[in-house]
Amino acid sequence: MKIHRLEQNQRHRPRQHHLAKLGALVVTMQDSEHGVPMRDQLLGDAVIPDSTTGRDLVQWLEQRLQVTADEAQQLGWLLVLCGFIYPLCEPRNLVLRADDSFYRFQSPYFWPLYQSENEDTDYAIYLARKNIRHKGALEQHEQELYSTLHEKINHEWDYVITQAKEQYRSGRERPTCDRVVLENQERAHWLTRRPPPGAFHALDCGLNRVVKPGTEEKPSIEFYRRQVMYYQQAVSRSRTKSTISLGSLVKYAEAFRVYDPLLAPCLPSNPWVTDDTMLWTLNAPSVDVPTRLRVERWAFSFYELLRDPRGRREFQAFLKKEFSGENLAFWESCEDLKHGDQSKAKEKAEEIYKLFLAQGARRWINIDGKTMEATVRGLQCPHRYALDAAQTHIYMLMKKDTFYRYLKSDLYKKLLAQAIVPRETDKSARFARHTSPSPVSLRAEQEEEARRAAAAGPPPADLTQVLSQLDRRNRPAK
């Protein structure tokens, strides 16, 4: 088992959705007909195939995306930093210049979308090959990483050295242009994945990402104070025993067992088996008299009561008797604001404020001053969650107080006494099945009717209609 610690560069993962969009754009840029113009370029003594210039890249982005020149150059710079395009003239400097500098599209194998599971091993092979080629002339940060990787994957180091020597030998046998392209590809890839200290890391993400590139962030006293506070709170946090957790799980399963059609029979019958739709009729949202199981389920939690339209209607009737019906009406209005049409969110939020929260409102609700301040701040720029603080306050008020008084009220007890307890349908009884007729039988019936009509001949003529038509023809014109 391989354990990845936080110090092994495993804590940050690239933003896949963001990189997928950039990858789709790069695929479009390489289109042979409508993409960026590419040609062979002479770089030193080597001819680099399929190269382009920074000016062509910026112009294509500007024309294709309908953006300004500065925006196109910024986007191109982002493509270079993320490893989709690499420079040929300045391979150590990942920038995009809008001039005649040569650039080339990175091979999809080196794209940041595809992260290798053995990245440390691959980087070690790259450094070992570079060390062999330059005879130990590695940069300072590369030497430190080389030593760190040597200690970290010491059990694989023979494999690393063997692979580095073999790749160096096979690279010398390649043509000059291929060798230059591969070297620049790998250099740009590892500059993107493992940039030098202080350099901007485009793939870095998460809470510990570098905010100001080029500055070394040293842990301060405040950092250690927060860390100590966090661990103290983690140690003092209450823990639940496994016996209590398992007991709660068993209690929950026993309570909801009768509502599971796989564990308990459906009453009066399963409509998918007997074709009897009485189960759906008895559990319709607007049924007059609900079933006993349905009414008993409302007592499990306040959530179960509100999620049932019939239960919500009964709870609304109880709140009207308590002269607090505006609480549930406000909660429903906030739910409509959350899940309704967001193009009308501003109008809905203002309407809810005028109806329930403003001074002298027609259906004013009682909330504390702190919640009111948070709500007013949210209404300065209305959105779907602007009234969350007030809605949560009213929800907890109904849950902790009104809900339990409703369960003890005569209204709930009377409905529970009048609730229907359906009897199980006789399984031997069969109900009329409404199946669709077979197309073959329909075609046979139509052919049979056509055959009968042809054998019977034309229908008898109506003598009255025939005589009336002859009389109209023989009548003299006026």
GROMACS .gro file of C-alpha atoms in nm:
model
  478
    1MET     CA    1   0.000   0.000   0.000
    2LYS     CA    2   0.141   0.338  -0.102
    3ILE     CA    3   0.068   0.618   0.146
    4HIS     CA    4   0.057   0.970   0.003
    5ARG     CA    5   0.141   1.233   0.261
    6LEU     CA    6   0.065   1.603   0.226
    7GLU     CA    7   0.432   1.678   0.155
    8GLN     CA    8   0.427   1.457  -0.156
    9ASN     CA    9   0.241   1.710  -0.377
   10GLN     CA   10  -0.083   1.515  -0.347
   11ARG     CA   11  -0.293   1.780  -0.177
   12HIS     CA   12  -0.366   2.000  -0.483
   13ARG     CA   13  -0.565   1.880  -0.781
   14PRO     CA   14  -0.612   2.084  -1.099
   15ARG     CA   15  -0.952   2.230  -1.181
   16GLN     CA   16  -1.072   1.969  -1.428
   17HIS     CA   17  -1.375   2.159  -1.559
   18HIS     CA   18  -1.167   2.469  -1.630
   19LEU     CA   19  -0.895   2.265  -1.803
   20ALA     CA   20  -1.150   2.067  -2.007
   21LYS     CA   21  -1.278   2.393  -2.160
   22LEU     CA   22  -0.925   2.501  -2.247
   23GLY     CA   23  -0.859   2.158  -2.399
   24ALA     CA   24  -1.168   2.187  -2.621
   25LEU     CA   25  -1.049   2.531  -2.736
   26VAL     CA   26  -0.704   2.393  -2.823
   27VAL     CA   27  -0.862   2.114  -3.028
   28THR     CA   28  -1.050   2.379  -3.227
   29MET     CA   29  -0.732   2.579  -3.273
   30GLN     CA   30  -0.560   2.278  -3.435
   31ASP     CA   31  -0.832   2.232  -3.696
   32SER     CA   32  -0.673   2.192  -4.040
   33GLU     CA   33  -0.919   2.424  -4.219
   34HIS     CA   34  -1.035   2.685  -3.967
   35GLY     CA   35  -0.763   2.664  -3.704
   36VAL     CA   36  -0.443   2.856  -3.641
   37PRO     CA   37  -0.211   2.861  -3.947
   38MET     CA   38   0.084   2.627  -3.891
   39ARG     CA   39   0.397   2.581  -4.096
   40ASP     CA   40   0.751   2.443  -4.072
   41GLN     CA   41   0.990   2.683  -3.900
   42LEU     CA   42   1.370   2.689  -3.896
   43LEU     CA   43   1.503   2.695  -3.539
   44GLY     CA   44   1.883   2.690  -3.536
   45ASP     CA   45   1.987   2.390  -3.747
   46ALA     CA   46   1.656   2.204  -3.704
   47VAL     CA   47   1.331   2.239  -3.897
   48ILE     CA   48   1.042   2.228  -3.648
   49PRO     CA   49   0.719   2.100  -3.809
   50ASP     CA   50   0.369   2.235  -3.736
   51SER     CA   51   0.484   2.553  -3.565
   52THR     CA   52   0.307   2.886  -3.539
   53THR     CA   53   0.384   3.235  -3.415
   54GLY     CA   54   0.253   3.427  -3.118
   55ARG     CA   55   0.099   3.686  -3.349
   56ASP     CA   56  -0.103   3.420  -3.531
   57LEU     CA   57  -0.226   3.273  -3.200
   58VAL     CA   58  -0.344   3.610  -3.066
   59GLN     CA   59  -0.512   3.708  -3.395
   60TRP     CA   60  -0.698   3.377  -3.417
   61LEU     CA   61  -0.826   3.406  -3.059
   62GLU     CA   62  -0.927   3.766  -3.119
   63GLN     CA   63  -1.124   3.687  -3.434
   64ARG     CA   64  -1.275   3.356  -3.325
   65LEU     CA   65  -1.387   3.458  -2.977
   66GLN     CA   66  -1.470   3.822  -3.064
   67VAL     CA   67  -1.254   3.965  -2.786
   68THR     CA   68  -1.006   4.248  -2.762
   69ALA     CA   69  -0.637   4.205  -2.832
   70ASP     CA   70  -0.548   4.227  -2.461
   71GLU     CA   71  -0.806   3.963  -2.370
   72ALA     CA   72  -0.682   3.734  -2.648
   73GLN     CA   73  -0.323   3.770  -2.527
   74GLN     CA   74  -0.426   3.698  -2.167
   75LEU     CA   75  -0.610   3.384  -2.277
   76GLY     CA   76  -0.311   3.273  -2.484
   77TRP     CA   77  -0.083   3.335  -2.187
   78LEU     CA   78  -0.314   3.113  -1.977
   79LEU     CA   79  -0.292   2.837  -2.240
   80VAL     CA   80   0.087   2.853  -2.221
   81LEU     CA   81   0.091   2.850  -1.841
   82CYS     CA   82  -0.145   2.551  -1.826
   83GLY     CA   83   0.073   2.350  -2.063
   84PHE     CA   84  -0.139   2.340  -2.379
   85ILE     CA   85   0.109   2.550  -2.582
   86TYR     CA   86   0.486   2.573  -2.530
   87PRO     CA   87   0.743   2.825  -2.662
   88LEU     CA   88   1.033   2.726  -2.884
   89CYS     CA   89   1.247   3.041  -2.878
   90GLU     CA   90   1.244   3.085  -2.497
   91PRO     CA   91   1.168   2.737  -2.364
   92ARG     CA   92   1.236   2.834  -2.000
   93ASN     CA   93   1.000   3.132  -2.006
   94LEU     CA   94   0.631   3.036  -2.020
   95VAL     CA   95   0.490   3.352  -2.174
   96LEU     CA   96   0.307   3.436  -2.495
   97ARG     CA   97   0.448   3.721  -2.699
   98ALA     CA   98   0.237   3.869  -2.981
   99ASP     CA   99   0.530   3.874  -3.224
  100ASP     CA  100   0.714   3.633  -3.453
  101SER     CA  101   0.827   3.406  -3.167
  102PHE     CA  102   0.770   3.040  -3.243
  103TYR     CA  103   0.522   2.825  -3.050
  104ARG     CA  104   0.391   2.476  -3.081
  105PHE     CA  105   0.087   2.289  -2.951
  106GLN     CA  106   0.162   2.043  -2.675
  107SER     CA  107   0.100   1.673  -2.735
  108PRO     CA  108  -0.222   1.553  -2.563
  109TYR     CA  109  -0.013   1.306  -2.363
  110PHE     CA  110   0.138   1.602  -2.173
  111TRP     CA  111  -0.189   1.789  -2.119
  112PRO     CA  112  -0.273   1.871  -1.754
  113LEU     CA  113  -0.608   1.696  -1.799
  114TYR     CA  114  -0.435   1.361  -1.772
  115GLN     CA  115  -0.251   1.320  -1.443
  116SER     CA  116  -0.017   1.027  -1.409
  117GLU     CA  117  -0.040   0.809  -1.100
  118ASN     CA  118   0.341   0.772  -1.102
  119GLU     CA  119   0.424   1.139  -1.141
  120ASP     CA  120   0.713   1.126  -0.894
  121THR     CA  121   0.872   0.836  -1.082
  122ASP     CA  122   0.832   1.010  -1.419
  123TYR     CA  123   0.983   1.331  -1.284
  124ALA     CA  124   1.272   1.137  -1.133
  125ILE     CA  125   1.344   0.974  -1.472
  126TYR     CA  126   1.335   1.317  -1.639
  127LEU     CA  127   1.581   1.463  -1.387
  128ALA     CA  128   1.809   1.159  -1.410
  129ARG     CA  129   1.818   1.181  -1.791
  130LYS     CA  130   1.886   1.553  -1.772
  131ASN     CA  131   2.161   1.487  -1.520
  132ILE     CA  132   2.321   1.235  -1.756
  133ARG     CA  133   2.291   1.467  -2.057
  134HIS     CA  134   2.435   1.772  -1.881
  135LYS     CA  135   2.680   1.571  -1.669
  136GLY     CA  136   2.541   1.678  -1.333
  137ALA     CA  137   2.469   2.042  -1.423
  138LEU     CA  138   2.122   2.063  -1.270
  139GLU     CA  139   1.975   2.381  -1.128
  140GLN     CA  140   1.968   2.432  -0.753
  141HIS     CA  141   1.600   2.351  -0.700
  142GLU     CA  142   1.630   2.053  -0.936
  143GLN     CA  143   1.921   1.914  -0.737
  144GLU     CA  144   1.718   1.941  -0.415
  145LEU     CA  145   1.419   1.768  -0.576
  146TYR     CA  146   1.649   1.502  -0.721
  147SER     CA  147   1.784   1.423  -0.375
  148THR     CA  148   1.435   1.424  -0.222
  149LEU     CA  149   1.303   1.185  -0.484
  150HIS     CA  150   1.607   0.961  -0.436
  151GLU     CA  151   1.518   0.919  -0.069
  152LYS     CA  152   1.147   0.891  -0.132
  153ILE     CA  153   1.147   0.625  -0.404
  154ASN     CA  154   1.473   0.456  -0.314
  155HIS     CA  155   1.316   0.115  -0.374
  156GLU     CA  156   1.260   0.211  -0.742
  157TRP     CA  157   1.584   0.395  -0.805
  158ASP     CA  158   1.748   0.119  -1.011
  159TYR     CA  159   1.445   0.125  -1.241
  160VAL     CA  160   1.469   0.508  -1.264
  161ILE     CA  161   1.837   0.503  -1.366
  162THR     CA  162   1.783   0.221  -1.617
  163GLN     CA  163   1.493   0.405  -1.782
  164ALA     CA  164   1.685   0.733  -1.790
  165LYS     CA  165   1.988   0.572  -1.963
  166GLU     CA  166   1.768   0.390  -2.215
  167GLN     CA  167   1.571   0.704  -2.300
  168TYR     CA  168   1.891   0.906  -2.335
  169ARG     CA  169   2.040   0.646  -2.569
  170SER     CA  170   1.725   0.622  -2.785
  171GLY     CA  171   1.697   1.003  -2.794
  172ARG     CA  172   2.043   1.042  -2.945
  173GLU     CA  173   1.943   0.813  -3.232
  174ARG     CA  174   1.645   1.031  -3.328
  175PRO     CA  175   1.660   1.307  -3.591
  176THR     CA  176   1.754   1.652  -3.466
  177CYS     CA  177   1.407   1.802  -3.518
  178ASP     CA  178   1.235   1.523  -3.323
  179ARG     CA  179   1.489   1.548  -3.043
  180VAL     CA  180   1.443   1.925  -3.011
  181VAL     CA  181   1.062   1.895  -3.012
  182LEU     CA  182   1.062   1.622  -2.745
  183GLU     CA  183   1.304   1.812  -2.521
  184ASN     CA  184   1.096   2.129  -2.539
  185GLN     CA  185   0.776   1.933  -2.476
  186GLU     CA  186   0.912   1.768  -2.163
  187ARG     CA  187   1.072   2.087  -2.034
  188ALA     CA  188   0.745   2.281  -2.072
  189HIS     CA  189   0.549   1.995  -1.915
  190TRP     CA  190   0.761   1.985  -1.600
  191LEU     CA  191   0.783   2.364  -1.577
  192THR     CA  192   0.402   2.353  -1.562
  193ARG     CA  193   0.380   2.062  -1.319
  194ARG     CA  194   0.682   2.139  -1.098
  195PRO     CA  195   0.766   2.510  -1.139
  196PRO     CA  196   1.074   2.659  -0.971
  197PRO     CA  197   1.032   2.815  -0.624
  198GLY     CA  198   0.857   3.152  -0.641
  199ALA     CA  199   0.726   3.099  -0.995
  200PHE     CA  200   0.356   3.121  -1.075
  201HIS     CA  201   0.186   2.781  -1.063
  202ALA     CA  202  -0.123   2.785  -1.286
  203LEU     CA  203  -0.235   2.436  -1.177
  204ASP     CA  204  -0.209   2.514  -0.807
  205CYS     CA  205  -0.544   2.520  -0.629
  206GLY     CA  206  -0.693   2.476  -0.287
  207LEU     CA  207  -0.661   2.664   0.040
  208ASN     CA  208  -0.280   2.657   0.047
  209ARG     CA  209  -0.222   2.795  -0.302
  210VAL     CA  210   0.034   3.076  -0.338
  211VAL     CA  211  -0.148   3.409  -0.336
  212LYS     CA  212   0.152   3.626  -0.422
  213PRO     CA  213   0.400   3.447  -0.653
  214GLY     CA  214   0.763   3.530  -0.590
  215THR     CA  215   0.721   3.573  -0.214
  216GLU     CA  216   0.804   3.307   0.040
  217GLU     CA  217   0.526   3.264   0.291
  218LYS     CA  218   0.667   3.173   0.631
  219PRO     CA  219   0.438   3.042   0.906
  220SER     CA  220   0.360   3.319   1.153
  221ILE     CA  221   0.255   3.312   1.518
  222GLU     CA  222  -0.105   3.361   1.407
  223PHE     CA  223  -0.079   3.055   1.184
  224TYR     CA  224   0.039   2.836   1.470
  225ARG     CA  225  -0.221   2.984   1.706
  226ARG     CA  226  -0.501   2.891   1.469
  227GLN     CA  227  -0.356   2.546   1.422
  228VAL     CA  228  -0.343   2.486   1.799
  229MET     CA  229  -0.699   2.613   1.835
  230TYR     CA  230  -0.818   2.381   1.561
  231TYR     CA  231  -0.662   2.074   1.721
  232GLN     CA  232  -0.796   2.169   2.065
  233GLN     CA  233  -1.147   2.194   1.925
  234ALA     CA  234  -1.102   1.861   1.744
  235VAL     CA  235  -0.995   1.690   2.065
  236SER     CA  236  -1.278   1.840   2.272
  237ARG     CA  237  -1.542   1.760   2.012
  238SER     CA  238  -1.798   1.515   2.147
  239ARG     CA  239  -1.794   1.167   2.002
  240THR     CA  240  -2.089   0.936   1.971
  241LYS     CA  241  -2.047   0.575   2.074
  242SER     CA  242  -2.100   0.314   1.806
  243THR     CA  243  -2.369   0.146   2.016
  244ILE     CA  244  -2.572   0.466   2.025
  245SER     CA  245  -2.529   0.521   1.651
  246LEU     CA  246  -2.631   0.165   1.569
  247GLY     CA  247  -2.927   0.192   1.806
  248SER     CA  248  -3.046   0.506   1.627
  249LEU     CA  249  -3.007   0.331   1.292
  250VAL     CA  250  -3.212   0.032   1.412
  251LYS     CA  251  -3.479   0.262   1.553
  252TYR     CA  252  -3.501   0.449   1.222
  253ALA     CA  253  -3.525   0.123   1.024
  254GLU     CA  254  -3.801  -0.010   1.248
  255ALA     CA  255  -3.999   0.314   1.220
  256PHE     CA  256  -3.986   0.327   0.840
  257ARG     CA  257  -4.006  -0.047   0.776
  258VAL     CA  258  -4.384  -0.041   0.720
  259TYR     CA  259  -4.338   0.224   0.447
  260ASP     CA  260  -4.092   0.016   0.246
  261PRO     CA  261  -4.277  -0.181  -0.026
  262LEU     CA  262  -3.996  -0.438  -0.031
  263LEU     CA  263  -4.026  -0.515   0.342
  264ALA     CA  264  -4.397  -0.465   0.406
  265PRO     CA  265  -4.703  -0.538   0.186
  266CYS     CA  266  -4.876  -0.252   0.008
  267LEU     CA  267  -5.228  -0.189   0.135
  268PRO     CA  268  -5.475  -0.254  -0.013
  269SER     CA  269  -5.257  -0.407  -0.291
  270ASN     CA  270  -4.961  -0.341  -0.514
  271PRO     CA  271  -5.099  -0.168  -0.827
  272TRP     CA  272  -4.812  -0.301  -1.039
  273VAL     CA  273  -4.918  -0.656  -0.960
  274THR     CA  274  -5.299  -0.648  -0.936
  275ASP     CA  275  -5.378  -0.348  -1.163
  276ASP     CA  276  -5.581  -0.204  -0.872
  277THR     CA  277  -5.507   0.171  -0.846
  278MET     CA  278  -5.672   0.213  -0.505
  279LEU     CA  279  -5.330   0.258  -0.338
  280TRP     CA  280  -5.258   0.565  -0.552
  281THR     CA  281  -5.609   0.700  -0.496
  282LEU     CA  282  -5.582   0.674  -0.117
  283ASN     CA  283  -5.238   0.843  -0.117
  284ALA     CA  284  -5.322   1.122  -0.360
  285PRO     CA  285  -5.192   1.469  -0.255
  286SER     CA  286  -5.543   1.618  -0.220
  287VAL     CA  287  -5.734   1.321  -0.077
  288ASP     CA  288  -6.006   1.415   0.175
  289VAL     CA  289  -5.938   1.137   0.428
  290PRO     CA  290  -5.576   1.011   0.433
  291THR     CA  291  -5.463   0.667   0.546
  292ARG     CA  292  -5.354   0.600   0.903
  293LEU     CA  293  -4.996   0.518   0.801
  294ARG     CA  294  -4.973   0.851   0.624
  295VAL     CA  295  -5.097   1.048   0.926
  296GLU     CA  296  -4.868   0.858   1.165
  297ARG     CA  297  -4.569   0.941   0.948
  298TRP     CA  298  -4.624   1.315   1.007
  299ALA     CA  299  -4.532   1.262   1.374
  300PHE     CA  300  -4.184   1.130   1.285
  301SER     CA  301  -4.042   1.475   1.213
  302PHE     CA  302  -4.138   1.824   1.107
  303TYR     CA  303  -3.978   1.757   0.768
  304GLU     CA  304  -4.214   1.464   0.705
  305LEU     CA  305  -4.510   1.687   0.782
  306LEU     CA  306  -4.406   1.965   0.545
  307ARG     CA  307  -4.310   1.738   0.257
  308ASP     CA  308  -4.664   1.593   0.246
  309PRO     CA  309  -4.910   1.838   0.077
  310ARG     CA  310  -5.200   1.696   0.280
  311GLY     CA  311  -5.009   1.730   0.605
  312ARG     CA  312  -4.904   2.084   0.521
  313ARG     CA  313  -5.267   2.175   0.459
  314GLU     CA  314  -5.370   2.037   0.801
  315PHE     CA  315  -5.081   2.219   0.968
  316GLN     CA  316  -5.187   2.543   0.797
  317ALA     CA  317  -5.539   2.500   0.936
  318PHE     CA  318  -5.395   2.453   1.286
  319LEU     CA  319  -5.177   2.765   1.249
  320LYS     CA  320  -5.480   2.973   1.153
  321LYS     CA  321  -5.645   2.873   1.478
  322GLU     CA  322  -5.326   2.975   1.657
  323PHE     CA  323  -5.325   3.311   1.468
  324SER     CA  324  -4.979   3.234   1.324
  325GLY     CA  325  -5.060   3.122   0.970
  326GLU     CA  326  -4.821   3.382   0.830
  327ASN     CA  327  -4.523   3.172   0.946
  328LEU     CA  328  -4.596   2.882   0.711
  329ALA     CA  329  -4.698   3.122   0.433
  330PHE     CA  330  -4.360   3.299   0.466
  331TRP     CA  331  -4.175   2.966   0.457
  332GLU     CA  332  -4.360   2.860   0.141
  333SER     CA  333  -4.288   3.195  -0.025
  334CYS     CA  334  -3.916   3.153   0.048
  335GLU     CA  335  -3.925   2.802  -0.101
  336ASP     CA  336  -4.085   2.944  -0.416
  337LEU     CA  337  -3.812   3.208  -0.430
  338LYS     CA  338  -3.545   2.938  -0.405
  339HIS     CA  339  -3.680   2.692  -0.658
  340GLY     CA  340  -3.892   2.916  -0.881
  341ASP     CA  341  -3.815   3.124  -1.189
  342GLN     CA  342  -3.493   3.312  -1.115
  343SER     CA  343  -3.561   3.582  -1.372
  344LYS     CA  344  -3.827   3.712  -1.130
  345ALA     CA  345  -3.619   3.664  -0.813
  346LYS     CA  346  -3.581   4.037  -0.748
  347GLU     CA  347  -3.956   4.106  -0.776
  348LYS     CA  348  -4.041   3.804  -0.559
  349ALA     CA  349  -3.794   3.903  -0.287
  350GLU     CA  350  -3.929   4.259  -0.272
  351GLU     CA  351  -4.286   4.132  -0.262
  352ILE     CA  352  -4.205   3.892   0.025
  353TYR     CA  353  -4.034   4.173   0.216
  354LYS     CA  354  -4.330   4.408   0.179
  355LEU     CA  355  -4.579   4.136   0.275
  356PHE     CA  356  -4.399   3.979   0.574
  357LEU     CA  357  -4.098   4.183   0.692
  358ALA     CA  358  -4.154   4.556   0.635
  359GLN     CA  359  -4.283   4.776   0.914
  360GLY     CA  360  -4.663   4.767   0.916
  361ALA     CA  361  -4.671   4.466   0.680
  362ARG     CA  362  -5.007   4.301   0.633
  363ARG     CA  363  -4.878   3.957   0.744
  364TRP     CA  364  -4.588   4.065   0.962
  365ILE     CA  365  -4.371   3.790   1.114
  366ASN     CA  366  -4.168   3.820   1.432
  367ILE     CA  367  -3.790   3.775   1.389
  368ASP     CA  368  -3.499   3.902   1.597
  369GLY     CA  369  -3.293   4.208   1.509
  370LYS     CA  370  -2.978   4.018   1.407
  371THR     CA  371  -3.170   3.804   1.159
  372MET     CA  372  -3.345   4.114   1.027
  373GLU     CA  373  -3.011   4.288   0.964
  374ALA     CA  374  -2.878   3.985   0.771
  375THR     CA  375  -3.200   3.974   0.566
  376VAL     CA  376  -3.184   4.346   0.482
  377ARG     CA  377  -2.821   4.307   0.369
  378GLY     CA  378  -2.920   4.018   0.144
  379LEU     CA  379  -3.202   4.220  -0.010
  380GLN     CA  380  -2.960   4.489  -0.125
  381CYS     CA  381  -2.866   4.250  -0.406
  382PRO     CA  382  -3.161   4.006  -0.422
  383HIS     CA  383  -3.094   3.644  -0.513
  384ARG     CA  384  -3.254   3.307  -0.442
  385TYR     CA  385  -3.092   3.272  -0.099
  386ALA     CA  386  -3.142   3.630   0.019
  387LEU     CA  387  -3.405   3.530   0.277
  388ASP     CA  388  -3.233   3.216   0.407
  389ALA     CA  389  -3.163   3.360   0.754
  390ALA     CA  390  -3.525   3.462   0.812
  391GLN     CA  391  -3.659   3.137   0.665
  392THR     CA  392  -3.436   2.926   0.891
  393HIS     CA  393  -3.545   3.128   1.194
  394ILE     CA  394  -3.916   3.076   1.119
  395TYR     CA  395  -3.860   2.708   1.036
  396MET     CA  396  -3.688   2.640   1.369
  397LEU     CA  397  -3.961   2.835   1.551
  398MET     CA  398  -4.233   2.614   1.400
  399LYS     CA  399  -4.028   2.297   1.448
  400LYS     CA  400  -3.947   2.348   1.818
  401ASP     CA  401  -4.278   2.493   1.931
  402THR     CA  402  -4.576   2.479   1.697
  403PHE     CA  403  -4.510   2.130   1.560
  404TYR     CA  404  -4.530   1.957   1.899
  405ARG     CA  405  -4.841   2.153   1.996
  406TYR     CA  406  -5.002   2.039   1.671
  407LEU     CA  407  -4.929   1.672   1.751
  408LYS     CA  408  -5.104   1.718   2.087
  409SER     CA  409  -5.399   1.910   1.942
  410ASP     CA  410  -5.751   1.776   1.895
  411LEU     CA  411  -5.724   1.848   1.522
  412TYR     CA  412  -5.446   1.592   1.474
  413LYS     CA  413  -5.602   1.337   1.709
  414LYS     CA  414  -5.939   1.364   1.532
  415LEU     CA  415  -5.778   1.318   1.190
  416LEU     CA  416  -5.580   1.020   1.322
  417ALA     CA  417  -5.902   0.861   1.450
  418GLN     CA  418  -6.083   0.918   1.118
  419ALA     CA  419  -5.793   0.793   0.906
  420ILE     CA  420  -5.853   0.497   0.679
  421VAL     CA  421  -5.692   0.160   0.746
  422PRO     CA  422  -5.722  -0.017   0.409
  423ARG     CA  423  -5.768  -0.392   0.410
  424GLU     CA  424  -5.550  -0.617   0.205
  425THR     CA  425  -5.709  -0.709  -0.127
  426ASP     CA  426  -5.780  -1.075  -0.197
  427LYS     CA  427  -5.485  -1.192  -0.402
  428SER     CA  428  -5.699  -1.445  -0.586
  429ALA     CA  429  -5.919  -1.165  -0.726
  430ARG     CA  430  -5.826  -1.049  -1.070
  431PHE     CA  431  -5.899  -0.706  -1.208
  432ALA     CA  432  -5.965  -0.615  -1.568
  433ARG     CA  433  -5.638  -0.554  -1.743
  434HIS     CA  434  -5.622  -0.281  -2.003
  435THR     CA  435  -5.366  -0.404  -2.249
  436SER     CA  436  -5.288  -0.251  -2.585
  437PRO     CA  437  -5.412  -0.450  -2.888
  438SER     CA  438  -5.154  -0.618  -3.103
  439PRO     CA  439  -5.082  -0.443  -3.438
  440VAL     CA  440  -5.106  -0.782  -3.612
  441SER     CA  441  -5.459  -0.845  -3.480
  442LEU     CA  442  -5.566  -0.490  -3.569
  443ARG     CA  443  -5.443  -0.535  -3.925
  444ALA     CA  444  -5.625  -0.870  -3.954
  445GLU     CA  445  -5.950  -0.715  -3.827
  446GLN     CA  446  -5.924  -0.427  -4.075
  447GLU     CA  447  -5.862  -0.666  -4.365
  448GLU     CA  448  -6.160  -0.880  -4.255
  449GLU     CA  449  -6.391  -0.576  -4.247
  450ALA     CA  450  -6.274  -0.464  -4.590
  451ARG     CA  451  -6.336  -0.816  -4.725
  452ARG     CA  452  -6.689  -0.820  -4.584
  453ALA     CA  453  -6.767  -0.479  -4.727
  454ALA     CA  454  -6.649  -0.586  -5.074
  455ALA     CA  455  -6.858  -0.908  -5.061
  456ALA     CA  456  -7.173  -0.723  -4.952
  457GLY     CA  457  -7.156  -0.485  -5.249
  458PRO     CA  458  -7.254  -0.119  -5.252
  459PRO     CA  459  -7.517  -0.005  -4.997
  460PRO     CA  460  -7.882   0.023  -5.123
  461ALA     CA  461  -7.972   0.361  -5.268
  462ASP     CA  462  -8.225   0.590  -5.097
  463LEU     CA  463  -8.521   0.631  -5.340
  464THR     CA  464  -8.632   0.956  -5.177
  465GLN     CA  465  -8.298   1.124  -5.242
  466VAL     CA  466  -8.285   0.994  -5.601
  467LEU     CA  467  -8.637   1.127  -5.684
  468SER     CA  468  -8.564   1.465  -5.528
  469GLN     CA  469  -8.248   1.501  -5.739
  470LEU     CA  470  -8.444   1.412  -6.060
  471ASP     CA  471  -8.718   1.661  -5.968
  472ARG     CA  472  -8.461   1.941  -5.927
  473ARG     CA  473  -8.306   1.859  -6.267
  474ASN     CA  474  -8.643   1.858  -6.452
  475ARG     CA  475  -8.764   2.179  -6.284
  476PRO     CA  476  -8.769   2.466  -6.547
  477ALA     CA  477  -8.532   2.751  -6.484
  478LYS     CA  478  -8.695   3.083  -6.377
   0.00000   0.00000   0.00000
